[in-house]
PDB file of C-alpha atoms in Angstrom:
ATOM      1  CA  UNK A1252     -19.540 -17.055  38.888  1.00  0.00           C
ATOM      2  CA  UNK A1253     -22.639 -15.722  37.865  1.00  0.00           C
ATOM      3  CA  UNK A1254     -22.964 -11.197  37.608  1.00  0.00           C
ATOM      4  CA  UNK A1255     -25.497 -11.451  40.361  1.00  0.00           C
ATOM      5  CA  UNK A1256     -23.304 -13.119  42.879  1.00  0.00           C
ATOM      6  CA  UNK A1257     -19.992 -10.584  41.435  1.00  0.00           C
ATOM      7  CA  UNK A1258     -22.165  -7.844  41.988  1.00  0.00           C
ATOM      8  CA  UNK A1259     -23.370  -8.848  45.373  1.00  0.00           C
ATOM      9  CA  UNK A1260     -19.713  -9.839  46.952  1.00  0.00           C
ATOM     10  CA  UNK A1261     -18.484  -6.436  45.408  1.00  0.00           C
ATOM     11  CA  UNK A1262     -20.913  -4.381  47.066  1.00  0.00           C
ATOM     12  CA  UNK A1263     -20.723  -5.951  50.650  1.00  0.00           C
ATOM     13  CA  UNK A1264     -17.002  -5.657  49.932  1.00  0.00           C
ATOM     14  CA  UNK A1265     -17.186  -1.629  49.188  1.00  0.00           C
ATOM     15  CA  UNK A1266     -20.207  -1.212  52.402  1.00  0.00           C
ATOM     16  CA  UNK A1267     -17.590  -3.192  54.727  1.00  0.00           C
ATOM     17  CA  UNK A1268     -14.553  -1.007  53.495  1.00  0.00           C
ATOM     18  CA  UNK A1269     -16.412   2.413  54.063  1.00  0.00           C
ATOM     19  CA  UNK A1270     -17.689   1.111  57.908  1.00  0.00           C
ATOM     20  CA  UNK A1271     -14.018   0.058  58.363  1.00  0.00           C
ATOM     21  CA  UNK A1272     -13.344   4.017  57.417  1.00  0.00           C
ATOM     22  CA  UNK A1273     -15.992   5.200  59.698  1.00  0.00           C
ATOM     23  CA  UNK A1274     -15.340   2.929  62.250  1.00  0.00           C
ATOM     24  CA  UNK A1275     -11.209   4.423  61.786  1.00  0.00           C
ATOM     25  CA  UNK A1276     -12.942   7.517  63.278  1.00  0.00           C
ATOM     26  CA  UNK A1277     -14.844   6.540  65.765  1.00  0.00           C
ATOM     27  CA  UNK A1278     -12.634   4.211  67.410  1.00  0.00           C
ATOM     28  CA  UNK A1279     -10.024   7.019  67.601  1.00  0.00           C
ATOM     29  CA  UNK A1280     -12.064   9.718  68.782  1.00  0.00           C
ATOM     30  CA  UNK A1281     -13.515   7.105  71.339  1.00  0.00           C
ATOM     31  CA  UNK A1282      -9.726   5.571  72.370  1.00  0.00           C
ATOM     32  CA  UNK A1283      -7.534   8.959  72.062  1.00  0.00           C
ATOM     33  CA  UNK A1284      -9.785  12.036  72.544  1.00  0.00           C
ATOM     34  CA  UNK A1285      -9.306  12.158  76.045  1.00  0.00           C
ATOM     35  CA  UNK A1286      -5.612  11.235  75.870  1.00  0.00           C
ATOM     36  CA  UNK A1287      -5.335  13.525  73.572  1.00  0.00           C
ATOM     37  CA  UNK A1288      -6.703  16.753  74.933  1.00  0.00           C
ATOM     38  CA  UNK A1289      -4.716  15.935  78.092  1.00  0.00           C
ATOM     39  CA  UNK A1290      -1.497  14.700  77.019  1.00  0.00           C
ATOM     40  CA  UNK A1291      -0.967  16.704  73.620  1.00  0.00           C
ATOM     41  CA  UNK A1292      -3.036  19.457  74.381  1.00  0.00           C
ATOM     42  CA  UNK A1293      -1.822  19.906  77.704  1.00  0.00           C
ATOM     43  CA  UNK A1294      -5.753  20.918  78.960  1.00  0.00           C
ATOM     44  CA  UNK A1295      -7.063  19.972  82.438  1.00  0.00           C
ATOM     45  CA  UNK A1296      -9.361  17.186  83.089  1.00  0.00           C
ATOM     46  CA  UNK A1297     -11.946  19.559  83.879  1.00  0.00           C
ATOM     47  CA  UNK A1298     -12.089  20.959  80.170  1.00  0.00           C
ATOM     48  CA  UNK A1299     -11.314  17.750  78.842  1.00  0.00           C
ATOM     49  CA  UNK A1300     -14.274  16.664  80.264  1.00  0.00           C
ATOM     50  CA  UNK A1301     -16.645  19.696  79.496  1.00  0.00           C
ATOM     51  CA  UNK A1302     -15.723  19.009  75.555  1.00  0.00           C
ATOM     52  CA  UNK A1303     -15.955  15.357  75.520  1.00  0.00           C
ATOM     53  CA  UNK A1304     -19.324  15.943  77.284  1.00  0.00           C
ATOM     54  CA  UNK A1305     -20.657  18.298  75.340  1.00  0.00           C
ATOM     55  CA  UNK A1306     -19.762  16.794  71.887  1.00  0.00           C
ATOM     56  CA  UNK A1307     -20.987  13.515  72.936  1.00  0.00           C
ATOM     57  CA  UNK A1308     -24.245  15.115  73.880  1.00  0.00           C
ATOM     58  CA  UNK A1309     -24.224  17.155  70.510  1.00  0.00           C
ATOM     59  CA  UNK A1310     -23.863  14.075  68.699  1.00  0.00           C
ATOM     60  CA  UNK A1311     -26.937  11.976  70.592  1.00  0.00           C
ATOM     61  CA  UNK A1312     -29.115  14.969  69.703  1.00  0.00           C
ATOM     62  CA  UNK A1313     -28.037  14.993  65.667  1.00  0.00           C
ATOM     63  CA  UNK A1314     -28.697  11.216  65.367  1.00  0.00           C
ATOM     64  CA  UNK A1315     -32.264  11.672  66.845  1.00  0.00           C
ATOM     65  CA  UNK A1316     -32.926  14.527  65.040  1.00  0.00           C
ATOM     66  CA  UNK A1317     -31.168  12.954  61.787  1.00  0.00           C
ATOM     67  CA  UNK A1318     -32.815   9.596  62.537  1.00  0.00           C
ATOM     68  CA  UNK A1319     -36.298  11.190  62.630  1.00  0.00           C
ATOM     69  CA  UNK A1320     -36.094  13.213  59.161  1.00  0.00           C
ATOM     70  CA  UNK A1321     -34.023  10.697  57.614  1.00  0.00           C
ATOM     71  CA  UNK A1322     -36.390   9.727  54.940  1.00  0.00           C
ATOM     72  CA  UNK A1323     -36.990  12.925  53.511  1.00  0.00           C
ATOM     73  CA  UNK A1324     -32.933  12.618  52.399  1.00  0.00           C
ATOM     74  CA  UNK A1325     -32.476   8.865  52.115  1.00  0.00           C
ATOM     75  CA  UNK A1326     -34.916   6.767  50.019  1.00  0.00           C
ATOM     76  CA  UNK A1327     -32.853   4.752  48.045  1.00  0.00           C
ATOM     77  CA  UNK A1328     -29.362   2.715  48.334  1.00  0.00           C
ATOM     78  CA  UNK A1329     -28.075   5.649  45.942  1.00  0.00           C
ATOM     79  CA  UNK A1330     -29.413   8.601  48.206  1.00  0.00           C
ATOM     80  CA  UNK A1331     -27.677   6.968  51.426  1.00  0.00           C
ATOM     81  CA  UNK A1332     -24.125   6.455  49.500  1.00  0.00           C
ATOM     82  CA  UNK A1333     -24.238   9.870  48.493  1.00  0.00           C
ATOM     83  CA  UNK A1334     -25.175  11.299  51.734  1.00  0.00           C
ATOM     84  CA  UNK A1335     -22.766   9.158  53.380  1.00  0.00           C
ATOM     85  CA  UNK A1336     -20.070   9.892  51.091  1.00  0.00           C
ATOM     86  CA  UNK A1337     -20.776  14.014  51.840  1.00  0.00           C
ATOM     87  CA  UNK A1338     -20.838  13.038  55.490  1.00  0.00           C
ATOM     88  CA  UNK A1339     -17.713  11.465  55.475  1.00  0.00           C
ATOM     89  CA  UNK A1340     -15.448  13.993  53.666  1.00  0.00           C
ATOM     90  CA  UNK A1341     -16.938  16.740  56.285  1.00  0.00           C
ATOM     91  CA  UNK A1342     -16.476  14.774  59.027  1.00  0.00           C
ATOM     92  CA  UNK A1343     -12.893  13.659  58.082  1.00  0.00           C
ATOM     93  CA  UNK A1344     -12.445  17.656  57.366  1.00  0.00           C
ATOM     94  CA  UNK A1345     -12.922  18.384  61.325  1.00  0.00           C
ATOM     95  CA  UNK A1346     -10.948  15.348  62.404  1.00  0.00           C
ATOM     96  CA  UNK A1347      -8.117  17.084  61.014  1.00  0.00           C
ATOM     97  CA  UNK A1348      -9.005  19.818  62.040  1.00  0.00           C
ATOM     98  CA  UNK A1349      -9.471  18.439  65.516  1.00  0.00           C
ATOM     99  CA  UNK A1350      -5.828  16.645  65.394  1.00  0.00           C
ATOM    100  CA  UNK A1351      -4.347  20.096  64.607  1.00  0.00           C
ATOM    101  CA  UNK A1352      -4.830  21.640  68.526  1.00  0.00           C
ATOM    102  CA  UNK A1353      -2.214  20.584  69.579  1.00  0.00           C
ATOM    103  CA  UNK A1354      -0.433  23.209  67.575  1.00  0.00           C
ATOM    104  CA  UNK A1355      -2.880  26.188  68.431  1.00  0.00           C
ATOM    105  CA  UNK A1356      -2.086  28.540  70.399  1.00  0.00           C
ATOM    106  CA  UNK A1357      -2.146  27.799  74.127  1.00  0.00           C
ATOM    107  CA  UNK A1358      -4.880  30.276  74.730  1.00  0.00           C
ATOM    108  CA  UNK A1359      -7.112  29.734  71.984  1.00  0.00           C
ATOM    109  CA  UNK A1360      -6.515  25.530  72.049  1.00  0.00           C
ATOM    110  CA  UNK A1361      -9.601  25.260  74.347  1.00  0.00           C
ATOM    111  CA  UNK A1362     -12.332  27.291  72.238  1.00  0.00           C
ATOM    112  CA  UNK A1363     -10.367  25.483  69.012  1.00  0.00           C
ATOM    113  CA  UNK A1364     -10.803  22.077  70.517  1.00  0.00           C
ATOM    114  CA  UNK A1365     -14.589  22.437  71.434  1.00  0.00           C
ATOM    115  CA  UNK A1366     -15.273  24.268  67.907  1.00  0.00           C
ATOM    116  CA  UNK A1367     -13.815  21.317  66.075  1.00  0.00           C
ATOM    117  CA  UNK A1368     -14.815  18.495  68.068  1.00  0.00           C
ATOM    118  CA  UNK A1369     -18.171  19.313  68.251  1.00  0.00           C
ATOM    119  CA  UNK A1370     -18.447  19.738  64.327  1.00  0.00           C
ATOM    120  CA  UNK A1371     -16.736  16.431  64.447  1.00  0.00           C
ATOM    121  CA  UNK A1372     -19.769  14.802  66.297  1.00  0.00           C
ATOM    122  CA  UNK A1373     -22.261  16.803  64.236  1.00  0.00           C
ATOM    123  CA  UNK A1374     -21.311  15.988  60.882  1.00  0.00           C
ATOM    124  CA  UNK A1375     -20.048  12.618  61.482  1.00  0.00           C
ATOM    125  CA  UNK A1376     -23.931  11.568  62.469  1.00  0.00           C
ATOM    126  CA  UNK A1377     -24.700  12.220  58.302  1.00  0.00           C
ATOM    127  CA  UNK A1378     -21.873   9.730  57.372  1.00  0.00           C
ATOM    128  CA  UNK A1379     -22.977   7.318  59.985  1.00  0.00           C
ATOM    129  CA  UNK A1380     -27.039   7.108  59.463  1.00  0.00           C
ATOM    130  CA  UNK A1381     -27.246   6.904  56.046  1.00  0.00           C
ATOM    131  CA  UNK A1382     -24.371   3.664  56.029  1.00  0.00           C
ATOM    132  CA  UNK A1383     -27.017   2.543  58.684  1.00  0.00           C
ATOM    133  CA  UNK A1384     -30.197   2.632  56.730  1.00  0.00           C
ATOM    134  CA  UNK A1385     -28.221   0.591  54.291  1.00  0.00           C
ATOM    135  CA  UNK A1386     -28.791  -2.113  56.522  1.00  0.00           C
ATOM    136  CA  UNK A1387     -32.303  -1.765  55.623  1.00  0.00           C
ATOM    137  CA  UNK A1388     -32.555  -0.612  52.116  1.00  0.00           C
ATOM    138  CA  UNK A1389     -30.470  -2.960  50.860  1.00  0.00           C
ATOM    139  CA  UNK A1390     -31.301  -6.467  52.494  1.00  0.00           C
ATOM    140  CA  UNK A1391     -35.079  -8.361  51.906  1.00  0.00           C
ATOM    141  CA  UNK A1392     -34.866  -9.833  55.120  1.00  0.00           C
ATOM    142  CA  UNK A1393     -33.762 -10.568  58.883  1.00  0.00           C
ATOM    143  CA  UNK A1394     -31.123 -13.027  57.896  1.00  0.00           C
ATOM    144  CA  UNK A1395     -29.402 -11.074  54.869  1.00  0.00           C
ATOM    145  CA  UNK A1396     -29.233  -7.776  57.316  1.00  0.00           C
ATOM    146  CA  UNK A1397     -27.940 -10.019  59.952  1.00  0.00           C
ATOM    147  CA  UNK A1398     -25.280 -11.434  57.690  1.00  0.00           C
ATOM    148  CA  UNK A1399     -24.793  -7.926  56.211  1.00  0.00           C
ATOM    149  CA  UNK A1400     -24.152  -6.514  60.223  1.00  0.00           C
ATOM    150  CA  UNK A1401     -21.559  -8.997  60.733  1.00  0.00           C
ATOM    151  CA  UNK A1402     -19.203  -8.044  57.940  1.00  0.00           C
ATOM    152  CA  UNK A1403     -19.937  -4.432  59.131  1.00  0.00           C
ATOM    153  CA  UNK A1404     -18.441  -6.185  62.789  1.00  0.00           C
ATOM    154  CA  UNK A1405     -15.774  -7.845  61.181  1.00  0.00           C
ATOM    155  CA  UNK A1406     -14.325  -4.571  59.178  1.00  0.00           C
ATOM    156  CA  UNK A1407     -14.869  -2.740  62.208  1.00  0.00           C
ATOM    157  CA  UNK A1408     -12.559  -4.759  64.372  1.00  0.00           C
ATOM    158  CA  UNK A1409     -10.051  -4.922  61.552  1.00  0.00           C
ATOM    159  CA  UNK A1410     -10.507  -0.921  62.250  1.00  0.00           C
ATOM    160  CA  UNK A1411     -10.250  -0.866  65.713  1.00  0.00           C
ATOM    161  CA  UNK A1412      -6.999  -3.351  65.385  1.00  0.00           C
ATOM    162  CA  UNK A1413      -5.330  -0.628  62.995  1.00  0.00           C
ATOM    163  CA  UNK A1414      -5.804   1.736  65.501  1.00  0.00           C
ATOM    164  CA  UNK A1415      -5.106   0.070  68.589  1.00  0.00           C
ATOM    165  CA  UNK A1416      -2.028  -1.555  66.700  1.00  0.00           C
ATOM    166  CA  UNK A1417      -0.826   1.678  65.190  1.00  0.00           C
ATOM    167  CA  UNK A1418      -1.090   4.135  68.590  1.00  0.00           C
ATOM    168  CA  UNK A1419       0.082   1.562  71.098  1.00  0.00           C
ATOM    169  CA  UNK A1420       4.066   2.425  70.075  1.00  0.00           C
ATOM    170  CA  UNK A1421       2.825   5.990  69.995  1.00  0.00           C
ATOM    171  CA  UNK A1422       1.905   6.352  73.012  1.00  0.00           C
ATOM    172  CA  UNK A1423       5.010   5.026  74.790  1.00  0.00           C
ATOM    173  CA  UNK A1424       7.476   6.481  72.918  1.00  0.00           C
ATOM    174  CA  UNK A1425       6.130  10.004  71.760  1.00  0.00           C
ATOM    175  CA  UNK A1426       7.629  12.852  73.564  1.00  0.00           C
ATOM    176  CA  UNK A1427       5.832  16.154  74.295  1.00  0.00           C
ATOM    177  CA  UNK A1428       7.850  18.035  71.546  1.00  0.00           C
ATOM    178  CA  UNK A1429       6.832  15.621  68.804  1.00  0.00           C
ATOM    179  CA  UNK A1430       3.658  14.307  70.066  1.00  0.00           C
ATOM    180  CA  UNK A1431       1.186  17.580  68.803  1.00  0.00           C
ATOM    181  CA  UNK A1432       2.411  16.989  65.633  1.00  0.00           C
ATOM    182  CA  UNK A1433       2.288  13.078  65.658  1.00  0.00           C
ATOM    183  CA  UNK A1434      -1.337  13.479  66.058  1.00  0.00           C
ATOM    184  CA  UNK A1435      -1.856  15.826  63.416  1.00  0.00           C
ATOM    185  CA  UNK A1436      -0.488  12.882  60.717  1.00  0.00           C
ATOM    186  CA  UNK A1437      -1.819  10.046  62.701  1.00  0.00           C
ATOM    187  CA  UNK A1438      -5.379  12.016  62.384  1.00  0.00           C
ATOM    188  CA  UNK A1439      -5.150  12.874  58.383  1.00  0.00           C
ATOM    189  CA  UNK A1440      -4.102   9.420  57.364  1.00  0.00           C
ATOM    190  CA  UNK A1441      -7.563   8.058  58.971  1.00  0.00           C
ATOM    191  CA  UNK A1442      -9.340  11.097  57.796  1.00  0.00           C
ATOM    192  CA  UNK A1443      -8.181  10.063  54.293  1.00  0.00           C
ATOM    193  CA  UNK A1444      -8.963   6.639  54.833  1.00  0.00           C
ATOM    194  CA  UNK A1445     -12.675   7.414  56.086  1.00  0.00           C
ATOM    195  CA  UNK A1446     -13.356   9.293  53.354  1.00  0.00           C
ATOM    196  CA  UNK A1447     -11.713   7.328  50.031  1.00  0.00           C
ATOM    197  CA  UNK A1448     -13.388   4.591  51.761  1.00  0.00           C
ATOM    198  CA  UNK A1449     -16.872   6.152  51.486  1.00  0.00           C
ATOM    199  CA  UNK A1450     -16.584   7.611  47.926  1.00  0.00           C
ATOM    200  CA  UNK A1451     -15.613   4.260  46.996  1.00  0.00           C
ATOM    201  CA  UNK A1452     -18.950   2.898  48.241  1.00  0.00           C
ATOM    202  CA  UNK A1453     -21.072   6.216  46.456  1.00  0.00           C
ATOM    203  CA  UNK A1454     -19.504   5.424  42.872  1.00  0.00           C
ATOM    204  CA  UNK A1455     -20.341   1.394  43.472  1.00  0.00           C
ATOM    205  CA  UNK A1456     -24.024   2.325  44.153  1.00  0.00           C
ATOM    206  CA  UNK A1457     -23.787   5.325  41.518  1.00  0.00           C
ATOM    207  CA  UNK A1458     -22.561   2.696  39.082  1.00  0.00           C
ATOM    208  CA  UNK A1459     -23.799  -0.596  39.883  1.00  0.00           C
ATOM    209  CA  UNK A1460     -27.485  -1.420  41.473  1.00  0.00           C
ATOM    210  CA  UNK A1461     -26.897  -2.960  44.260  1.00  0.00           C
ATOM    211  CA  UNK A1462     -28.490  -6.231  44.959  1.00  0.00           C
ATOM    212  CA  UNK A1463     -31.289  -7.385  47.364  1.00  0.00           C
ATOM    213  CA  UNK A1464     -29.176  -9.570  49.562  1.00  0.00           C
ATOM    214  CA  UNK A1465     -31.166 -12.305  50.829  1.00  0.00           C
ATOM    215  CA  UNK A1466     -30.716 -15.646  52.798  1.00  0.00           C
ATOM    216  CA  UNK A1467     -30.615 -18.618  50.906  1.00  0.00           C
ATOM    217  CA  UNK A1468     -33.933 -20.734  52.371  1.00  0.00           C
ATOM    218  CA  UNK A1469     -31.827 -24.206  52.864  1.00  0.00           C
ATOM    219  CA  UNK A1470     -34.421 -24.829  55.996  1.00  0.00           C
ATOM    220  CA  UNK A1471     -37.302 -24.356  57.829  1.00  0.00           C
ATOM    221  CA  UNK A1472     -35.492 -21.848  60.416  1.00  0.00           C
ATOM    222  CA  UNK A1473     -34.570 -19.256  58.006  1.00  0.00           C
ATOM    223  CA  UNK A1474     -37.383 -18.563  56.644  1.00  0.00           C
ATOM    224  CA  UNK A1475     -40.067 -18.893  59.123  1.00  0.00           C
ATOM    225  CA  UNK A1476     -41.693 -15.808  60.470  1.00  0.00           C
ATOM    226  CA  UNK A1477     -40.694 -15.129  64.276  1.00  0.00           C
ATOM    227  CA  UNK A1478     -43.430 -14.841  66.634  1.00  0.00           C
ATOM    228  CA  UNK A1479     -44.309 -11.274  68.340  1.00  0.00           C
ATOM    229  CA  UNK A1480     -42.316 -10.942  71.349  1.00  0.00           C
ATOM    230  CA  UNK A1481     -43.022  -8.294  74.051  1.00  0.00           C
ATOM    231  CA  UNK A1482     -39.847  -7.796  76.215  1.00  0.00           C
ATOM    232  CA  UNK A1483     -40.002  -6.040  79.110  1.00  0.00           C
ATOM    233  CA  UNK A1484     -38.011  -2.791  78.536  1.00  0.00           C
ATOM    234  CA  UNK A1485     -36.448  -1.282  81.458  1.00  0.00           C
ATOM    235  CA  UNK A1486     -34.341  -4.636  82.067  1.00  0.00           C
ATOM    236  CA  UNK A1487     -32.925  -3.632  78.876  1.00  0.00           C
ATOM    237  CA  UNK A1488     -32.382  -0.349  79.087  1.00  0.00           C
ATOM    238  CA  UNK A1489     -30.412  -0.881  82.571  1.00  0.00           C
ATOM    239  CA  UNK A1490     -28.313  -3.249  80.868  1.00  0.00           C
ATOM    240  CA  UNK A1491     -27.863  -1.376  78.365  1.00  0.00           C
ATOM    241  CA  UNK A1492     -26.480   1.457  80.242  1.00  0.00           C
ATOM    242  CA  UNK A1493     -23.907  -0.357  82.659  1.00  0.00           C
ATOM    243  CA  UNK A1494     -22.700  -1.751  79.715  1.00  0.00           C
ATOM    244  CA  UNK A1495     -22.428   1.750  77.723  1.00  0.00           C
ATOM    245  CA  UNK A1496     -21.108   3.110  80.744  1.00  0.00           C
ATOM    246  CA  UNK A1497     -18.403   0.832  81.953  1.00  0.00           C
ATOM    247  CA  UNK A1498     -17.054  -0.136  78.567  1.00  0.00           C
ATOM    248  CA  UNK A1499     -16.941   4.229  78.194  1.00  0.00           C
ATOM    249  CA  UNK A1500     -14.853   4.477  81.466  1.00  0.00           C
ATOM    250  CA  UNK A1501     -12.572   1.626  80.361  1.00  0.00           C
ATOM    251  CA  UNK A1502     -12.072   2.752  77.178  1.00  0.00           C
ATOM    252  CA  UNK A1503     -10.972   6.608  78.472  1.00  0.00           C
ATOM    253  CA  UNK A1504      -8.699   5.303  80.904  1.00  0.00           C
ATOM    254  CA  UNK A1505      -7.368   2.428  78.768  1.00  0.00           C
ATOM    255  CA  UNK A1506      -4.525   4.642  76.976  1.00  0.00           C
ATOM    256  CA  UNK A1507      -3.378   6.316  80.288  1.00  0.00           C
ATOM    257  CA  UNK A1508      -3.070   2.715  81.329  1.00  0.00           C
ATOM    258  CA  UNK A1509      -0.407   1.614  78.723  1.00  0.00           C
ATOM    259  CA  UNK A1510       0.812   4.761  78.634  1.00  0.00           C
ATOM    260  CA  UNK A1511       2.307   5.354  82.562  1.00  0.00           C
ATOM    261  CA  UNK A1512       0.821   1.588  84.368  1.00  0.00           C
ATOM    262  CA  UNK A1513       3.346  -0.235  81.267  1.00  0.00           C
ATOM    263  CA  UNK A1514       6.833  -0.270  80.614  1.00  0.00           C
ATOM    264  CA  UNK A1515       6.953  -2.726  77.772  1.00  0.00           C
ATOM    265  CA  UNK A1516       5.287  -1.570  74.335  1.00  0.00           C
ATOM    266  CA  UNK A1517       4.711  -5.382  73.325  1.00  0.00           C
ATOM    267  CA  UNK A1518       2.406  -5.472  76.834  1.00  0.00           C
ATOM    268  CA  UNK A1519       0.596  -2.072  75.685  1.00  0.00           C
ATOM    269  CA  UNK A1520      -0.186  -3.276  72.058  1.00  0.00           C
ATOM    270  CA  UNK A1521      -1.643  -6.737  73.247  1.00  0.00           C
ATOM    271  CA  UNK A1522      -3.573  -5.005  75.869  1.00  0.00           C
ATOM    272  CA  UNK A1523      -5.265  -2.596  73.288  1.00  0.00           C
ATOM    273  CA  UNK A1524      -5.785  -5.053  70.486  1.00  0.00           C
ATOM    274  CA  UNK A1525      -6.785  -8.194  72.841  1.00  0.00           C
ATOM    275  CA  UNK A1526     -10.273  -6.680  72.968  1.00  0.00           C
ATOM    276  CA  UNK A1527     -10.576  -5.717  68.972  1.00  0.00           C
ATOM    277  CA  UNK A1528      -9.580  -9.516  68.497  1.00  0.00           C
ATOM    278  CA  UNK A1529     -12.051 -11.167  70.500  1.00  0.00           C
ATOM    279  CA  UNK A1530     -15.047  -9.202  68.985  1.00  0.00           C
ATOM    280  CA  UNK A1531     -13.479  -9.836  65.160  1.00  0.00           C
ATOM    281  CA  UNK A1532     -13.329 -13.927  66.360  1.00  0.00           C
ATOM    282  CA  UNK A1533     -16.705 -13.340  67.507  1.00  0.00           C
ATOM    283  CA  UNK A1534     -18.758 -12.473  64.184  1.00  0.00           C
ATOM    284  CA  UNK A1535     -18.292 -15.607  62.132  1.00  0.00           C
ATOM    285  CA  UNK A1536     -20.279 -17.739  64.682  1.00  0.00           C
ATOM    286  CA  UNK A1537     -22.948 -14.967  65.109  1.00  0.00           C
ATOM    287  CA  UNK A1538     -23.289 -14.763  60.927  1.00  0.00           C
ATOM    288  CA  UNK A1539     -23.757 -18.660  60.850  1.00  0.00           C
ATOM    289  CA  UNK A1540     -26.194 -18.785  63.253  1.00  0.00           C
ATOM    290  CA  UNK A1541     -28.327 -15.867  61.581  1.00  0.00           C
ATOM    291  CA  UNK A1542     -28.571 -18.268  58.393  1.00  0.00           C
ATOM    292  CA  UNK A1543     -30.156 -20.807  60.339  1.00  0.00           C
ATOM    293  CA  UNK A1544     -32.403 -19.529  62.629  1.00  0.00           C
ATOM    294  CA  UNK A1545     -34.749 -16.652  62.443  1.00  0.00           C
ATOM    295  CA  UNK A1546     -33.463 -13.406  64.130  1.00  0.00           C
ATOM    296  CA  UNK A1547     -35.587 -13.527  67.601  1.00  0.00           C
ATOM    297  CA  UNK A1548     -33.736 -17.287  67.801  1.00  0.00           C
ATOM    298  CA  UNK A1549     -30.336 -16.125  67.042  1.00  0.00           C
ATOM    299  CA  UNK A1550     -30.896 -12.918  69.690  1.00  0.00           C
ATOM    300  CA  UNK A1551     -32.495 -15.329  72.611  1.00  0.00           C
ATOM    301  CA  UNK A1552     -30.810 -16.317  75.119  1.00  0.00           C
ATOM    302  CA  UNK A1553     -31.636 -20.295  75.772  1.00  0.00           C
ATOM    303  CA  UNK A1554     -33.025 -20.847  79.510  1.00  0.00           C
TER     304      UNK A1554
END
């Protein structure tokens, strides 16, 4: 095996493990936050809503702001691990940090929760653009960052399984007493993970320069240009938001849903992992067709 090809499998290897770690994050704060402000916390819906809300809205502001002043931080491979790597270790700090209000105070746990979530969303936006303009800076074309976004699919349902997997028992056999502090370790052991996992991909690009992935040309389709396509937008963007907002509903009430609609914990862990599976099964066909077609093909719906 030749160094090119050693170097190239190691750093797709070290970018998938550090979007598994990010993706440990995100698929907690999007599958327990709620659960957890309610259930551990012992806060109404009302103020669990007013945090979630807030954060969420927080966060949507730092990636457009980030996303627009990106490139005065991030102009090589090297300047987005390092970034990422900073990004990580703060935001991993205030998941912690988060995971510990359940053992605040009662009076203070509301201010503590907002505070730490909402540094949560903030800082996790510089861990997550910079592993994002990866995509970019280190790929030469369509097909190579389509291949490249699958692996980032495929560790992120190996994430989402780990977390599903690992909270599923959790949830039906925690009792108030222990569950604050259940949290607390649940939340470190992912912070820790997040953020080994994006040092780990810092000292590969500190260490190695990483590779242009490409595709390899073995036809016509892989390599031609795709023609300009004007879509028509607001289809789109109303798809896009039933889908963002009925996958966000399911996914809130999903735990309360194994939790007090389940009596057997075999039932709740296939419920929550079912759905990690199918999008992991998914990404193999969707990296084979990106080799062989351009990306507008591969995207395109057939008639």
């Amino acid at each position: 095996m030749s160094d090119a090809i050693q170097s190239e499998r190691a750093f797709v290897v070290a970018y998938g493990a550090s979007h598994a770690g990010k993706s440990l994050l995100w698929y907690a704060s999007e599958l327990l936050f709620a659960y957890f402000l309610t259930e551990a916390c012992g806060l109404p819906p009302r103020q669990m809503g007013l945090i979630l809300g807030a954060s969420l809205l927080l966060n949507a502001l730092a990636d457009l702001v980030g996303g627009l002043s990106l490139d005065r931080w991030v102009r090589t491979p090297g300047d987005a691990g390092r970034l990422q790597a900073l990004g990580a270790i703060l935001s991993a700090g205030m998941f912690v940090a988060f995971g510990l209000a359940g053992l605040v105070p009662a009076p203070d746990r509301f201010a503590f929760a907002l505070t730490t979530i909402i540094l949560f969303r903030l800082t996790y936006a510089a861990m997550d653009l910079p592993q994002n303009a990866l995509l970019a800076l280190a790929t030469a074309d369509d097909g190579a960052r389509a291949r490249l976004a699958s692996v980032r699919y495929v560790f992120a349902g190996v994430a989402s399984i780990v977390v599903a997997g690992a909270f599923a028992p959790f949830l039906q056999k925690a009792s108030d007493a222990v569950a604050p502090a259940a949290f607390a370790l649940f939340s470190t052991g992912l912070a820790a993970c997040a953020a080994a996992s994006a040092v780990f991909l810092w000292r590969r690009l500190s260490r190695d320069r990483p590779p242009r992935l490409t595709t390899a040309a073995s036809s016509a389709a892989a390599t031609r240009r795709d023609e300009p396509v004007a879509p028509r937008r607001w289809p789109l963007f109303l798809i896009m938001f039933a889908i963002s907002a009925s996958l966000s509903i399911f996914g809130r009430l999903e735990p309360y849903f194994v939790t007090y609609g389940l009596t057997s914990p075999l039932d709740g862990g296939a419920l929550l992992v079912c759905g990690a599976v199918g999008a992991l099964a998914s990404q193999p066909f969707w990296s084979w067709r990106a080799q062989r077609r351009s990306l507008i093909s591969t995207l395109r719906i057939p008639p």
